[in-house]
Amino acid sequence: MMCFSDFPIPGHFPNYMHNSLVIDYFRMYADNFQLTRHIRFNTKVLQVKQRSDFSHSGQWDVETENKDGKKEKHIFDAVMICIGHHCNPNMPLQDFPGINTFKGKYFHSRDYKTPEEWRDKKAVVIGIGNSGGDISVELSRVTKQVYLSTRRGAWILNRVGGNGLPIDFSFNRLTNTARLFLPFDVFCGLGERQLNQRFDHALYNLKPKHRLFSQHPTVNDDLPNRILSGTIQVKPNIHRFQGSSVEFEDGSVVEDVDLVVFATGYSFSYPFLASHVVSVSENKASLYKYVFPPELARPTLAIIGLVQPLGAIMPISEMQARWATRVFKGCLKLPPMSSMLKDIQCKKQTMAERYVTSRRHTIQVDYVSYMDEIAELVGVQPNISRLLLTDPRLGLKVMLGPCTPYQYRLRGPGKWAGARQAILTQLERVAQPMQTRPSDEPKPKRSFMRPLVLMLAALGLAAYLNKNQLLAFLQDPTTLLDKIRAYLPVQP
């Protein structure tokens, strides 16, 4: 689910990889496509500025500094800013009275490296995002006690999903269609019920007031276990610090605290870029589809990876880059500025209506919907109706299986001949790293009932989504039959 679309991660790599394996994969990718010779490493960008003739050339003056301190100036035809959104640690110390009197040590989660130095100490972790959850769990294995402070609580997802598969294997078009068609509260209720079957969030003092899909959820398999064993206590927001004591908003006080970790997120900025090019205010930037500044005279600047999906960022960044480079080359054109501004405003309004007001909820996207949205612009969105007619096995995998990046290499610019096989064998690569001992278990007999049911469900959904065409077909079937024949192989 996190691989680049034309280069599957090796099957023997574990599904949730250690960071050393992630960098190994990136190096394998770079070597495979001979990219390294085009990259200048250890280079700091000091300034990116529009050239005097930008309205005509679209070019940029870029000033850099290498590791020896030598500065250079370059001219580039286009610029892609790929620093993401984990740029500047957000430390809202002004919201924590008395922090200047705290006798222990405090720092941002970005600076946390190892739990060992906090053995048999007391620690407070502020924030229940993914970093806060992970750090709390790791600290709880060595500390005397961990207190996890949260303003709102959170819904906790398990990385191990149904049947032991990775949780994002459930990110498919069927689920996404249900999300679009069902009322928001109904869809949230279905998910919340499933999460509460694993553990009751109210019982564990974690249940938030907001709905499941109104906040970026936290993914953590171990947190409920650590709460159940008492090594982590969930606490409300902090009222104040006083020396080595921490007072919470419910009036409870914890004495002799040694460590406070601020897992309070990040802000992003572009100090090397003039503020009028990309304006950032309160962690918000006005970008068309989260990529292009709408008011530039020439579309030669793209922001890549400035989104927060429930899913992997790598395939989304790759899709954005595929779109951006085709715009740079003139193969694709952006709509008029007024249309782009309207789209930006619409997305902001939709996000404000759905999500809890927070600095982290300014760049949220739904993985499948956003991938399809950009893929449609590039011309690589899979044509499911056609696949169901010409290659039903593949069509069902694309429609009902996980939305793996290979799906966006089946057609259009950058089509990859290996995409079909990669999709059909994706489950084998999930299983491979776990098959580490011989098993005498007989393989289950293949049942044709499940594929048949799935096929009927897929056809029913396709018929519903194309109900207008279906009515036309019932009135005049010859028209659709002629279209189908165009996709079928010609008989010799």
CSV table of C-alpha atoms in Angstrom, one decimal:
chain,number,residue,atom,x,y,z
A,1,MET,CA,0.0,0.0,0.0
A,2,MET,CA,3.0,2.4,0.4
A,3,CYS,CA,5.0,1.4,-2.6
A,4,PHE,CA,5.5,3.4,-5.7
A,5,SER,CA,3.1,2.3,-8.4
A,6,ASP,CA,5.5,0.7,-10.8
A,7,PHE,CA,8.0,-0.9,-8.3
A,8,PRO,CA,6.5,-3.3,-5.8
A,9,ILE,CA,8.2,-3.7,-2.4
A,10,PRO,CA,10.0,-7.0,-2.3
A,11,GLY,CA,7.7,-9.8,-1.1
A,12,HIS,CA,10.1,-10.9,1.7
A,13,PHE,CA,9.9,-7.4,3.4
A,14,PRO,CA,7.5,-7.4,6.3
A,15,ASN,CA,4.2,-5.6,5.8
A,16,TYR,CA,5.0,-3.0,8.5
A,17,MET,CA,8.6,-2.2,7.7
A,18,HIS,CA,11.4,-0.9,10.0
A,19,ASN,CA,12.7,2.5,8.9
A,20,SER,CA,15.9,0.8,7.7
A,21,LEU,CA,13.9,-1.3,5.3
A,22,VAL,CA,12.0,1.8,4.1
A,23,ILE,CA,15.3,3.5,3.1
A,24,ASP,CA,16.5,0.3,1.5
A,25,TYR,CA,13.4,0.3,-0.7
A,26,PHE,CA,13.9,3.9,-1.6
A,27,ARG,CA,17.5,3.2,-2.6
A,28,MET,CA,16.4,0.1,-4.6
A,29,TYR,CA,13.9,2.3,-6.4
A,30,ALA,CA,16.5,5.0,-7.1
A,31,ASP,CA,19.0,2.4,-8.4
A,32,ASN,CA,16.4,0.6,-10.6
A,33,PHE,CA,15.5,3.9,-12.4
A,34,GLN,CA,19.0,5.3,-12.3
A,35,LEU,CA,17.9,8.4,-10.4
A,36,THR,CA,20.9,9.0,-8.1
A,37,ARG,CA,23.0,10.6,-10.8
A,38,HIS,CA,20.4,13.3,-11.2
A,39,ILE,CA,20.3,14.1,-7.4
A,40,ARG,CA,22.6,16.6,-5.6
A,41,PHE,CA,22.6,15.4,-2.0
A,42,ASN,CA,23.5,17.4,1.2
A,43,THR,CA,22.4,20.7,-0.4
A,44,LYS,CA,20.5,23.4,1.4
A,45,VAL,CA,18.0,25.6,-0.5
A,46,LEU,CA,18.4,29.2,0.6
A,47,GLN,CA,16.0,31.0,-1.8
A,48,VAL,CA,13.5,30.2,-4.5
A,49,LYS,CA,12.6,33.4,-6.5
A,50,GLN,CA,10.6,34.1,-9.7
A,51,ARG,CA,12.8,35.4,-12.5
A,52,SER,CA,12.2,38.9,-13.8
A,53,ASP,CA,10.7,37.4,-17.0
A,54,PHE,CA,8.6,34.8,-15.1
A,55,SER,CA,5.3,35.8,-16.8
A,56,HIS,CA,6.9,34.7,-20.0
A,57,SER,CA,9.4,32.0,-19.1
A,58,GLY,CA,8.0,30.6,-15.9
A,59,GLN,CA,11.5,30.1,-14.6
A,60,TRP,CA,12.9,30.3,-11.1
A,61,ASP,CA,16.2,31.6,-9.6
A,62,VAL,CA,17.3,29.1,-7.0
A,63,GLU,CA,20.2,29.7,-4.5
A,64,THR,CA,21.8,26.7,-2.8
A,65,GLU,CA,24.5,26.0,-0.3
A,66,ASN,CA,26.5,22.7,-0.2
A,67,LYS,CA,27.9,21.0,2.9
A,68,ASP,CA,31.1,22.9,2.6
A,69,GLY,CA,29.3,26.3,2.7
A,70,LYS,CA,29.7,27.1,-1.0
A,71,LYS,CA,26.8,29.0,-2.4
A,72,GLU,CA,25.6,28.7,-6.0
A,73,LYS,CA,22.8,30.2,-8.1
A,74,HIS,CA,20.8,28.2,-10.6
A,75,ILE,CA,18.0,28.7,-13.1
A,76,PHE,CA,15.2,26.1,-13.1
A,77,ASP,CA,12.3,25.7,-15.5
A,78,ALA,CA,10.1,24.3,-12.7
A,79,VAL,CA,10.2,23.7,-8.9
A,80,MET,CA,8.6,21.0,-6.8
A,81,ILE,CA,8.6,21.6,-3.0
A,82,CYS,CA,8.5,18.2,-1.3
A,83,ILE,CA,9.2,19.0,2.4
A,84,GLY,CA,5.8,17.7,3.5
A,85,HIS,CA,4.0,19.1,6.6
A,86,HIS,CA,6.2,17.7,9.4
A,87,CYS,CA,8.4,20.8,9.2
A,88,ASN,CA,8.4,22.9,12.3
A,89,PRO,CA,7.7,21.3,15.8
A,90,ASN,CA,4.6,23.0,17.3
A,91,MET,CA,5.3,23.8,21.0
A,92,PRO,CA,2.3,25.8,22.4
A,93,LEU,CA,4.1,26.6,25.7
A,94,GLN,CA,1.9,29.6,26.2
A,95,ASP,CA,-1.1,27.3,26.7
A,96,PHE,CA,0.6,25.6,29.7
A,97,PRO,CA,0.9,28.0,32.7
A,98,GLY,CA,3.9,27.4,34.9
A,99,ILE,CA,5.9,25.4,32.4
A,100,ASN,CA,8.9,27.8,33.1
A,101,THR,CA,8.9,26.5,36.7
A,102,PHE,CA,9.0,22.8,35.7
A,103,LYS,CA,12.0,21.1,37.3
A,104,GLY,CA,12.1,18.1,35.0
A,105,LYS,CA,12.9,17.9,31.3
A,106,TYR,CA,10.5,18.7,28.4
A,107,PHE,CA,10.8,18.5,24.7
A,108,HIS,CA,8.9,17.9,21.5
A,109,SER,CA,8.1,14.4,20.2
A,110,ARG,CA,10.5,15.0,17.3
A,111,ASP,CA,13.4,15.0,19.7
A,112,TYR,CA,12.4,11.8,21.4
A,113,LYS,CA,14.8,8.9,20.5
A,114,THR,CA,15.0,6.2,23.2
A,115,PRO,CA,13.1,5.3,26.4
A,116,GLU,CA,16.1,3.9,28.3
A,117,GLU,CA,17.1,7.1,30.1
A,118,TRP,CA,13.7,7.4,31.7
A,119,ARG,CA,13.7,4.0,33.4
A,120,ASP,CA,11.8,4.1,36.7
A,121,LYS,CA,10.8,7.7,36.1
A,122,LYS,CA,7.4,9.4,35.8
A,123,ALA,CA,6.5,10.8,32.3
A,124,VAL,CA,3.6,12.9,30.9
A,125,VAL,CA,2.9,12.7,27.2
A,126,ILE,CA,0.7,15.6,25.8
A,127,GLY,CA,-1.3,14.6,22.8
A,128,ILE,CA,-2.9,11.4,21.6
A,129,GLY,CA,-2.0,11.5,17.9
A,130,ASN,CA,0.1,8.7,16.4
A,131,SER,CA,3.4,10.0,17.9
A,132,GLY,CA,1.9,10.5,21.3
A,133,GLY,CA,0.4,7.0,21.3
A,134,ASP,CA,3.6,5.4,20.2
A,135,ILE,CA,5.8,7.2,22.6
A,136,SER,CA,3.5,6.6,25.5
A,137,VAL,CA,3.5,2.8,24.8
A,138,GLU,CA,7.3,2.6,24.5
A,139,LEU,CA,7.9,4.7,27.6
A,140,SER,CA,5.4,2.6,29.6
A,141,ARG,CA,7.6,-0.5,29.3
A,142,VAL,CA,10.4,1.1,31.3
A,143,THR,CA,9.0,4.0,33.3
A,144,LYS,CA,7.4,3.9,36.7
A,145,GLN,CA,4.2,5.5,35.2
A,146,VAL,CA,3.1,7.2,32.1
A,147,TYR,CA,0.2,9.8,32.0
A,148,LEU,CA,-1.3,10.4,28.6
A,149,SER,CA,-2.9,13.8,28.5
A,150,THR,CA,-5.6,14.4,25.9
A,151,ARG,CA,-8.1,17.3,25.4
A,152,ARG,CA,-10.6,15.4,23.3
A,153,GLY,CA,-9.8,11.7,23.5
A,154,ALA,CA,-9.5,9.7,20.2
A,155,TRP,CA,-10.8,6.7,18.3
A,156,ILE,CA,-8.0,4.0,18.2
A,157,LEU,CA,-7.5,1.9,15.1
A,158,ASN,CA,-5.7,-1.4,15.1
A,159,ARG,CA,-2.8,-1.9,12.6
A,160,VAL,CA,-3.8,-5.5,12.4
A,161,GLY,CA,-7.2,-5.5,10.6
A,162,GLY,CA,-9.7,-8.2,9.7
A,163,ASN,CA,-8.3,-11.7,9.3
A,164,GLY,CA,-4.9,-10.4,10.4
A,165,LEU,CA,-4.4,-8.3,7.2
A,166,PRO,CA,-2.9,-4.8,7.4
A,167,ILE,CA,-5.7,-2.3,8.3
A,168,ASP,CA,-5.2,-0.3,5.1
A,169,PHE,CA,-6.1,-3.4,3.0
A,170,SER,CA,-9.7,-2.4,3.8
A,171,PHE,CA,-9.2,0.9,1.9
A,172,ASN,CA,-11.1,-0.1,-1.2
A,173,ARG,CA,-13.6,1.3,-3.6
A,174,LEU,CA,-16.5,-0.6,-2.1
A,175,THR,CA,-15.9,1.0,1.3
A,176,ASN,CA,-15.3,4.4,-0.3
A,177,THR,CA,-18.6,4.1,-2.2
A,178,ALA,CA,-20.4,3.2,1.0
A,179,ARG,CA,-18.8,6.3,2.7
A,180,LEU,CA,-20.1,8.5,-0.2
A,181,PHE,CA,-23.6,7.1,-0.3
A,182,LEU,CA,-24.4,6.5,3.4
A,183,PRO,CA,-25.3,9.3,5.8
A,184,PHE,CA,-22.1,10.5,7.6
A,185,ASP,CA,-23.5,9.6,11.1
A,186,VAL,CA,-24.5,6.1,9.9
A,187,PHE,CA,-21.1,5.4,8.3
A,188,CYS,CA,-19.3,6.7,11.5
A,189,GLY,CA,-21.6,4.5,13.6
A,190,LEU,CA,-20.7,1.4,11.7
A,191,GLY,CA,-17.0,2.1,12.2
A,192,GLU,CA,-17.3,3.1,15.9
A,193,ARG,CA,-19.3,-0.1,16.6
A,194,GLN,CA,-16.5,-2.2,15.1
A,195,LEU,CA,-13.8,-0.3,17.1
A,196,ASN,CA,-15.8,-0.7,20.4
A,197,GLN,CA,-16.0,-4.4,19.8
A,198,ARG,CA,-12.2,-4.6,20.2
A,199,PHE,CA,-12.3,-2.4,23.3
A,200,ASP,CA,-15.0,-0.1,24.7
A,201,HIS,CA,-13.5,3.4,24.3
A,202,ALA,CA,-15.7,4.9,27.0
A,203,LEU,CA,-14.6,2.2,29.5
A,204,TYR,CA,-10.9,3.0,28.7
A,205,ASN,CA,-11.6,6.8,29.1
A,206,LEU,CA,-10.7,7.5,25.5
A,207,LYS,CA,-14.1,8.0,23.8
A,208,PRO,CA,-14.2,11.5,22.2
A,209,LYS,CA,-17.3,13.6,21.6
A,210,HIS,CA,-16.6,13.8,17.9
A,211,ARG,CA,-17.4,11.1,15.4
A,212,LEU,CA,-14.9,8.6,14.0
A,213,PHE,CA,-14.3,10.3,10.7
A,214,SER,CA,-14.3,13.9,12.2
A,215,GLN,CA,-10.7,13.6,13.3
A,216,HIS,CA,-7.6,11.9,12.0
A,217,PRO,CA,-7.7,8.7,14.0
A,218,THR,CA,-4.8,7.2,16.0
A,219,VAL,CA,-3.4,3.8,14.9
A,220,ASN,CA,-2.0,1.9,17.9
A,221,ASP,CA,-2.3,-1.9,18.6
A,222,ASP,CA,-0.7,-1.7,22.1
A,223,LEU,CA,-2.3,1.3,23.8
A,224,PRO,CA,-5.4,-0.6,25.1
A,225,ASN,CA,-3.2,-3.3,26.6
A,226,ARG,CA,-0.9,-0.7,28.4
A,227,ILE,CA,-4.0,1.0,29.8
A,228,LEU,CA,-5.5,-2.3,30.9
A,229,SER,CA,-2.2,-3.2,32.7
A,230,GLY,CA,-2.1,0.2,34.4
A,231,THR,CA,1.2,1.4,33.0
A,232,ILE,CA,-0.5,4.2,31.1
A,233,GLN,CA,-3.2,6.4,32.7
A,234,VAL,CA,-5.4,8.6,30.5
A,235,LYS,CA,-5.7,12.1,31.8
A,236,PRO,CA,-7.5,15.3,30.7
A,237,ASN,CA,-5.7,18.5,29.5
A,238,ILE,CA,-3.1,20.0,31.8
A,239,HIS,CA,-4.3,23.0,33.9
A,240,ARG,CA,-0.8,24.1,35.1
A,241,PHE,CA,2.7,23.1,36.1
A,242,GLN,CA,4.1,23.9,39.5
A,243,GLY,CA,7.7,22.8,40.0
A,244,SER,CA,7.8,19.1,39.5
A,245,SER,CA,4.0,18.8,39.9
A,246,VAL,CA,1.4,18.6,37.1
A,247,GLU,CA,-2.2,19.6,37.7
A,248,PHE,CA,-4.8,18.4,35.3
A,249,GLU,CA,-8.1,20.1,34.5
A,250,ASP,CA,-10.1,17.6,36.6
A,251,GLY,CA,-8.2,18.8,39.7
A,252,SER,CA,-6.0,15.7,40.0
A,253,VAL,CA,-2.2,16.3,40.6
A,254,VAL,CA,0.8,14.1,39.8
A,255,GLU,CA,3.9,14.8,41.9
A,256,ASP,CA,7.6,14.2,41.0
A,257,VAL,CA,7.2,14.2,37.2
A,258,ASP,CA,10.6,13.8,35.5
A,259,LEU,CA,9.6,14.1,31.8
A,260,VAL,CA,7.0,15.9,29.6
A,261,VAL,CA,6.8,15.1,25.9
A,262,PHE,CA,4.9,17.5,23.7
A,263,ALA,CA,3.4,15.4,21.0
A,264,THR,CA,1.6,18.5,19.8
A,265,GLY,CA,2.1,18.3,16.1
A,266,TYR,CA,3.8,20.4,13.5
A,267,SER,CA,3.4,23.6,11.4
A,268,PHE,CA,4.7,24.1,7.9
A,269,SER,CA,6.2,27.1,6.2
A,270,TYR,CA,8.4,28.0,3.2
A,271,PRO,CA,11.0,30.5,4.5
A,272,PHE,CA,12.9,30.2,1.2
A,273,LEU,CA,9.9,31.3,-0.8
A,274,ALA,CA,8.4,34.8,-1.1
A,275,SER,CA,5.2,34.9,1.1
A,276,HIS,CA,3.0,36.2,-1.8
A,277,VAL,CA,3.8,33.0,-3.8
A,278,VAL,CA,2.5,30.6,-1.2
A,279,SER,CA,0.9,32.2,1.8
A,280,VAL,CA,0.7,30.1,4.9
A,281,SER,CA,-1.6,31.2,7.8
A,282,GLU,CA,-2.6,29.1,10.8
A,283,ASN,CA,-1.3,26.0,9.0
A,284,LYS,CA,-3.4,26.7,6.0
A,285,ALA,CA,-2.3,27.3,2.4
A,286,SER,CA,-4.5,28.0,-0.6
A,287,LEU,CA,-3.5,25.4,-3.2
A,288,TYR,CA,-5.5,23.9,-6.0
A,289,LYS,CA,-6.0,20.2,-5.2
A,290,TYR,CA,-3.3,20.8,-2.5
A,291,VAL,CA,-0.7,21.2,-5.2
A,292,PHE,CA,-0.7,24.3,-7.3
A,293,PRO,CA,-0.8,28.0,-6.2
A,294,PRO,CA,-3.7,29.3,-8.2
A,295,GLU,CA,-2.6,32.8,-8.8
A,296,LEU,CA,0.8,32.3,-10.5
A,297,ALA,CA,1.2,33.6,-14.0
A,298,ARG,CA,2.8,30.3,-15.1
A,299,PRO,CA,2.1,26.9,-13.4
A,300,THR,CA,5.7,26.0,-12.8
A,301,LEU,CA,5.6,25.5,-9.0
A,302,ALA,CA,4.0,22.5,-7.3
A,303,ILE,CA,3.8,21.6,-3.6
A,304,ILE,CA,4.1,17.8,-3.2
A,305,GLY,CA,3.0,15.8,-0.1
A,306,LEU,CA,1.1,18.6,1.7
A,307,VAL,CA,-1.8,16.3,2.6
A,308,GLN,CA,-2.7,14.1,5.5
A,309,PRO,CA,-4.4,11.0,4.4
A,310,LEU,CA,-5.6,8.0,6.4
A,311,GLY,CA,-3.1,5.8,4.5
A,312,ALA,CA,0.3,6.1,3.0
A,313,ILE,CA,1.7,9.4,1.7
A,314,MET,CA,4.1,7.9,-0.8
A,315,PRO,CA,1.6,6.9,-3.5
A,316,ILE,CA,-0.2,10.2,-3.1
A,317,SER,CA,3.0,12.2,-3.5
A,318,GLU,CA,3.9,10.1,-6.6
A,319,MET,CA,0.4,10.8,-8.1
A,320,GLN,CA,0.8,14.5,-7.4
A,321,ALA,CA,4.2,14.4,-9.0
A,322,ARG,CA,2.9,12.6,-12.1
A,323,TRP,CA,0.2,15.3,-12.5
A,324,ALA,CA,2.6,18.2,-11.8
A,325,THR,CA,5.2,17.1,-14.4
A,326,ARG,CA,2.6,16.8,-17.1
A,327,VAL,CA,1.4,20.3,-16.3
A,328,PHE,CA,5.0,21.5,-16.4
A,329,LYS,CA,5.5,19.9,-19.8
A,330,GLY,CA,2.3,21.4,-21.2
A,331,CYS,CA,0.6,18.1,-21.7
A,332,LEU,CA,-2.1,19.2,-19.3
A,333,LYS,CA,-3.5,22.6,-18.5
A,334,LEU,CA,-4.9,23.9,-15.2
A,335,PRO,CA,-8.4,25.5,-15.2
A,336,PRO,CA,-8.9,29.2,-15.0
A,337,MET,CA,-7.9,30.9,-11.7
A,338,SER,CA,-11.5,31.5,-10.8
A,339,SER,CA,-12.3,27.8,-11.1
A,340,MET,CA,-9.3,26.9,-9.0
A,341,LEU,CA,-10.2,29.3,-6.2
A,342,LYS,CA,-13.7,28.0,-6.2
A,343,ASP,CA,-12.4,24.4,-5.8
A,344,ILE,CA,-10.1,25.5,-2.9
A,345,GLN,CA,-13.0,27.3,-1.1
A,346,CYS,CA,-15.2,24.2,-1.6
A,347,LYS,CA,-12.6,21.9,-0.1
A,348,LYS,CA,-12.1,24.3,2.9
A,349,GLN,CA,-15.8,24.4,3.6
A,350,THR,CA,-16.2,20.6,3.3
A,351,MET,CA,-13.3,20.1,5.8
A,352,ALA,CA,-14.7,22.7,8.2
A,353,GLU,CA,-18.1,20.9,8.2
A,354,ARG,CA,-16.6,17.5,8.8
A,355,TYR,CA,-13.6,17.8,11.0
A,356,VAL,CA,-13.0,19.1,14.6
A,357,THR,CA,-11.4,22.5,14.4
A,358,SER,CA,-7.7,21.9,14.8
A,359,ARG,CA,-4.3,22.8,13.3
A,360,ARG,CA,-4.0,19.2,12.1
A,361,HIS,CA,-7.2,19.3,10.1
A,362,THR,CA,-6.3,21.7,7.4
A,363,ILE,CA,-4.9,19.2,4.8
A,364,GLN,CA,-7.0,16.1,5.4
A,365,VAL,CA,-7.8,13.9,2.4
A,366,ASP,CA,-9.6,10.6,2.0
A,367,TYR,CA,-7.1,8.2,0.4
A,368,VAL,CA,-9.1,6.6,-2.4
A,369,SER,CA,-11.2,9.6,-3.3
A,370,TYR,CA,-8.1,11.9,-3.5
A,371,MET,CA,-6.1,9.4,-5.5
A,372,ASP,CA,-8.9,8.9,-8.0
A,373,GLU,CA,-9.4,12.7,-8.2
A,374,ILE,CA,-5.8,13.4,-9.2
A,375,ALA,CA,-5.7,10.2,-11.3
A,376,GLU,CA,-8.6,11.4,-13.4
A,377,LEU,CA,-6.8,14.6,-14.1
A,378,VAL,CA,-3.7,12.7,-15.3
A,379,GLY,CA,-5.8,10.2,-17.3
A,380,VAL,CA,-4.8,7.1,-15.3
A,381,GLN,CA,-7.9,6.3,-13.2
A,382,PRO,CA,-8.8,2.7,-13.7
A,383,ASN,CA,-11.9,2.1,-15.9
A,384,ILE,CA,-13.7,-0.4,-13.7
A,385,SER,CA,-16.7,-0.9,-16.0
A,386,ARG,CA,-14.5,-1.8,-18.9
A,387,LEU,CA,-12.4,-4.1,-16.7
A,388,LEU,CA,-15.4,-5.9,-15.5
A,389,LEU,CA,-16.4,-6.6,-19.1
A,390,THR,CA,-13.0,-7.5,-20.6
A,391,ASP,CA,-11.0,-8.8,-17.5
A,392,PRO,CA,-13.5,-9.7,-14.8
A,393,ARG,CA,-10.9,-11.2,-12.5
A,394,LEU,CA,-8.8,-8.0,-12.5
A,395,GLY,CA,-11.9,-5.8,-12.4
A,396,LEU,CA,-13.1,-7.5,-9.2
A,397,LYS,CA,-9.6,-7.1,-7.6
A,398,VAL,CA,-9.6,-3.4,-8.5
A,399,MET,CA,-13.2,-2.8,-7.3
A,400,LEU,CA,-13.3,-4.9,-4.2
A,401,GLY,CA,-9.7,-5.4,-3.3
A,402,PRO,CA,-7.3,-2.9,-1.6
A,403,CYS,CA,-6.7,0.3,-3.6
A,404,THR,CA,-3.0,-0.5,-4.2
A,405,PRO,CA,-0.9,2.0,-6.3
A,406,TYR,CA,-0.6,-0.4,-9.2
A,407,GLN,CA,-4.2,0.3,-10.2
A,408,TYR,CA,-3.0,3.7,-11.5
A,409,ARG,CA,-0.6,2.0,-14.0
A,410,LEU,CA,-3.2,0.0,-15.9
A,411,ARG,CA,-3.9,2.7,-18.5
A,412,GLY,CA,-2.9,6.2,-19.6
A,413,PRO,CA,0.4,8.0,-19.4
A,414,GLY,CA,3.1,5.9,-17.7
A,415,LYS,CA,1.2,2.7,-18.2
A,416,TRP,CA,3.2,-0.3,-16.8
A,417,ALA,CA,3.0,-3.7,-18.3
A,418,GLY,CA,3.5,-5.4,-14.9
A,419,ALA,CA,0.5,-3.6,-13.2
A,420,ARG,CA,-2.0,-6.4,-13.8
A,421,GLN,CA,0.3,-9.1,-12.4
A,422,ALA,CA,1.2,-6.9,-9.4
A,423,ILE,CA,-2.5,-6.5,-8.5
A,424,LEU,CA,-3.3,-10.2,-8.9
A,425,THR,CA,-0.4,-11.2,-6.7
A,426,GLN,CA,-0.6,-8.5,-4.0
A,427,LEU,CA,-2.1,-10.9,-1.4
A,428,GLU,CA,0.8,-13.3,-2.0
A,429,ARG,CA,3.3,-10.6,-1.1
A,430,VAL,CA,1.3,-9.8,2.1
A,431,ALA,CA,1.5,-13.5,3.1
A,432,GLN,CA,5.1,-14.2,2.0
A,433,PRO,CA,7.1,-12.6,4.9
A,434,MET,CA,4.9,-14.5,7.5
A,435,GLN,CA,5.3,-17.9,6.0
A,436,THR,CA,8.5,-18.7,8.0
A,437,ARG,CA,7.8,-22.3,8.9
A,438,PRO,CA,6.6,-25.3,7.0
A,439,SER,CA,2.9,-26.0,7.5
A,440,ASP,CA,1.1,-29.3,7.0
A,441,GLU,CA,-2.3,-27.5,6.9
A,442,PRO,CA,-4.1,-28.5,3.8
A,443,LYS,CA,-4.9,-25.7,1.5
A,444,PRO,CA,-8.6,-24.8,1.6
A,445,LYS,CA,-10.6,-25.9,-1.4
A,446,ARG,CA,-11.4,-23.2,-3.8
A,447,SER,CA,-15.0,-22.1,-3.6
A,448,PHE,CA,-16.8,-20.5,-6.5
A,449,MET,CA,-19.6,-19.2,-4.3
A,450,ARG,CA,-17.6,-16.2,-3.0
A,451,PRO,CA,-16.4,-15.0,-6.4
A,452,LEU,CA,-19.9,-15.4,-7.7
A,453,VAL,CA,-21.4,-13.3,-4.9
A,454,LEU,CA,-18.7,-10.7,-5.4
A,455,MET,CA,-19.3,-10.6,-9.1
A,456,LEU,CA,-23.0,-10.1,-8.6
A,457,ALA,CA,-22.4,-7.4,-6.0
A,458,ALA,CA,-20.0,-5.7,-8.4
A,459,LEU,CA,-22.4,-5.9,-11.3
A,460,GLY,CA,-25.2,-4.6,-9.1
A,461,LEU,CA,-23.1,-1.6,-7.9
A,462,ALA,CA,-21.9,-0.9,-11.5
A,463,ALA,CA,-25.5,-1.0,-12.6
A,464,TYR,CA,-26.5,1.4,-9.9
A,465,LEU,CA,-23.7,3.8,-10.6
A,466,ASN,CA,-24.6,3.7,-14.3
A,467,LYS,CA,-28.4,3.6,-13.9
A,468,ASN,CA,-28.9,6.2,-16.6
A,469,GLN,CA,-27.0,4.1,-19.2
A,470,LEU,CA,-28.8,1.0,-17.9
A,471,LEU,CA,-32.2,2.5,-18.7
A,472,ALA,CA,-31.0,3.5,-22.1
A,473,PHE,CA,-29.8,-0.1,-22.6
A,474,LEU,CA,-33.1,-1.6,-21.7
A,475,GLN,CA,-34.7,0.6,-24.3
A,476,ASP,CA,-32.1,0.0,-27.0
A,477,PRO,CA,-29.6,-2.8,-26.1
A,478,THR,CA,-27.9,-2.8,-29.5
A,479,THR,CA,-26.1,0.5,-28.7
A,480,LEU,CA,-24.3,-0.9,-25.6
A,481,LEU,CA,-23.6,-4.3,-27.3
A,482,ASP,CA,-21.8,-2.4,-30.1
A,483,LYS,CA,-19.7,-0.6,-27.5
A,484,ILE,CA,-18.8,-3.9,-25.8
A,485,ARG,CA,-17.8,-5.5,-29.1
A,486,ALA,CA,-15.3,-2.7,-29.5
A,487,TYR,CA,-13.4,-4.0,-26.4
A,488,LEU,CA,-13.5,-7.6,-27.4
A,489,PRO,CA,-10.7,-9.2,-29.4
A,490,VAL,CA,-11.3,-9.4,-33.1
A,491,GLN,CA,-11.9,-13.0,-34.4
A,492,PRO,CA,-9.5,-14.1,-37.1
